[in-house]
Structures are given as C-alpha cells and as structure tokens.
Amino acid sequence: MQATESVHVLRVNVKPYTGAYSPNVFAVVDSGQAVLIDAGFPNDDSVDSRLDYLKTIGGPRVEMIIVTHHHFDHAGGANRLREATGARIAMHPEEARLLQQTPARPPRDGGPQEQYMRQEVAKITVDQPLADGDVMRVGRLALRILHTPGPSAGHVCVFLEEERVLFSGDNVLGLGTTAIPPPPDGDMARYIESLERMKALDAALICPGHGPLVHQPERKIQELIDHRHEREEQVLALLREGKRTPTDMMRAIYPELDPRLERMAVGQVLSHLYKLRDEGRVTLRREGEGVVCEPRDS
Ligand SMILES: [Zn+2]
C-alpha cells in the first residue's frame, strides 16, 4: 500500500505469533532506491511478501534497513532481508548491544516460534551505527535520525524531511499505548522527552511500528503525553492510599488484566516509580524479590 508519494507500507498479517499485533515495515522509495524502516518478523511469509511487494513497485535497490529498536518483531527479519537485497543494516549502538543479549533473556512464551526468532535476531550485525542527527539519502530524499529512547534505550525514529513523515517505531503506535519497561532498557522520563521532541517536528503523518497510520500526529502525541501524566498521578494517588508495591498498584490500575501481561504491567508501574524517584518524589527500597515505595511529598 502506498501512503504518500514516496512511502509504502509493507504490511503482513501474521497470525501465529503471540503478543503485539503485526509489526509494520515501511519502504521509502525514490529514483530507483529504497530504504526500509524496520524489518518485521523473520518467517517465510513475512519476508517473501515484503520482497514481492518491492517487485510490484519496480524493484528499487534496497540500500539500507533502518531498525528502530532491537525487539524481534521489528528486527527479526533484518538478516534475511539483508541477504536477499544486499542492503546494510543500520541501528543505534545501544540496540546492537541489546541484540547481543537477546538469546540470554527470559523468554516471553518460550514457544518454538520465539526460539526461531531469537536465533534470527542473534544473526544480526550492524553495518552502520546510527546517531541522533544523522541524515541518510534515498534518491533525492533525506531521512533524519532521531534518538528517541523510551521503550528501549537506543530506540530511533526517522523523519522524512520532504514529506514530513515521522516513522515512530514503538514510541507512537497506531492504536493503544506502548509499554515502557523500567531502566536499564526503558525509561519513562526519557520517553516523555522523546514524545515532546517528536511533537515539535510538526509532522504531517506518523507511520507507526504497529497499527494504522496516524493522520493527526500532534494530537496523537499529546494524548500519549497526557496519558503518561495521568498514569503518574494515579500512581501517586495509590501510594497515598497505602499501596506500597508495584504489584499492588498494577492490580488497582488494571483490575482485569490477562495474567500473561502482568509482568509487563508491573514493569510499566515500576518505570513510573523510577521516574518519580529520580525527581525526589518517592523513595524505593528493595525488599526480597521486589521493591517497596514510600511517598516523599506528603
Ligand atoms: Zn513493537
């Protein structure tokens, strides 16, 4: 599907995978050249249908695959797409480090598909490290890299200057909100800073890592910023009511949560608490396996 004159959405609906809905892969195309933003899953259907789509638009030469962050729904297909096209893989060095750690991390569901994806991610090597402010050329077009930590320490967004299109990775999704894990991977304070920076770009369109395109970028980003501030107020209110652990708070915030999502939801509460701790508004202390918090401003 074509989103703008130069931007194509290479969307594949992958049923068998658990977790987030299908990741989007985008191609920015000009003068017979293409840059892919993210690589999607590594399975045959995903990789083949993306390569087939590129053929239908005249088979541009894929110069580069910019991977917004290391999660396997975004990075997983990068090695196979590189092998098929000869493109170089570009990522932030922080994400390259996290890729190396992927095989040793605790599994999400541990199924055979996840095993396969982990193996594919471990094959990725970064041909071009990215830094904030880098500009890549695709034909006559310029893609500017923004280092936008939040869901992951080296997360990047990409801004297509000529068409004011923002590729937002997982920082802004087409539907819903992004899970922000606690440090060292995620960081709530930096996430909100990233959103403010993204808002200031005055983009005309957001191409998100998942879900439909966002046609009112500024409004969408403001909603996400507001949501984080509201959630923070909720965490502080729960603390004043006597909730002292991230798990107790998570149960109050998400009373009917699917148990499989609890670990992620606790992480989300924790990332709010770390932000509040850094601002001197709560204290955190370790107790056994977990963390206990106290308010400081009441
Ligand atoms: Zn994602």
PDB file of C-alpha atoms in Angstrom, residues 188-189 191-193 195-196 199 221-237 272 275-276 279 281:
ATOM      1  CA  MET A 188       9.746   6.842  31.367  1.00  0.00           C
ATOM      2  CA  ALA A 189      11.275  10.292  31.816  1.00  0.00           C
ATOM      3  CA  TYR A 191      10.175   8.594  26.842  1.00  0.00           C
ATOM      4  CA  ILE A 192       8.173  11.716  27.667  1.00  0.00           C
ATOM      5  CA  GLU A 193      11.097  13.862  26.486  1.00  0.00           C
ATOM      6  CA  LEU A 195       7.446  12.434  22.728  1.00  0.00           C
ATOM      7  CA  GLU A 196       7.880  16.182  23.265  1.00  0.00           C
ATOM      8  CA  LYS A 199       5.630  16.600  18.728  1.00  0.00           C
ATOM      9  CA  ILE A 221       1.408  12.552  20.607  1.00  0.00           C
ATOM     10  CA  GLN A 222      -0.244  14.975  23.022  1.00  0.00           C
ATOM     11  CA  GLU A 223      -2.724  12.242  24.015  1.00  0.00           C
ATOM     12  CA  LEU A 224       0.176   9.933  24.834  1.00  0.00           C
ATOM     13  CA  ILE A 225       1.924  12.625  26.896  1.00  0.00           C
ATOM     14  CA  ASP A 226      -1.316  13.361  28.756  1.00  0.00           C
ATOM     15  CA  HIS A 227      -1.881   9.652  29.345  1.00  0.00           C
ATOM     16  CA  ARG A 228       1.535   9.335  30.995  1.00  0.00           C
ATOM     17  CA  HIS A 229       0.927  12.302  33.264  1.00  0.00           C
ATOM     18  CA  GLU A 230      -2.486  10.903  34.268  1.00  0.00           C
ATOM     19  CA  ARG A 231      -0.992   7.500  34.980  1.00  0.00           C
ATOM     20  CA  GLU A 232       1.693   9.146  37.101  1.00  0.00           C
ATOM     21  CA  GLU A 233      -0.959  10.981  39.125  1.00  0.00           C
ATOM     22  CA  GLN A 234      -2.761   7.660  39.569  1.00  0.00           C
ATOM     23  CA  VAL A 235       0.412   6.007  40.875  1.00  0.00           C
ATOM     24  CA  LEU A 236       0.912   8.850  43.372  1.00  0.00           C
ATOM     25  CA  ALA A 237      -2.725   8.615  44.482  1.00  0.00           C
ATOM     26  CA  HIS A 272       6.740   5.440  36.570  1.00  0.00           C
ATOM     27  CA  LYS A 275      10.892   8.494  37.242  1.00  0.00           C
ATOM     28  CA  LEU A 276       9.255   9.710  40.475  1.00  0.00           C
ATOM     29  CA  GLU A 279      12.506  13.533  40.747  1.00  0.00           C
ATOM     30  CA  ARG A 281       9.015  12.417  44.928  1.00  0.00           C
TER      31      ARG A 281
END
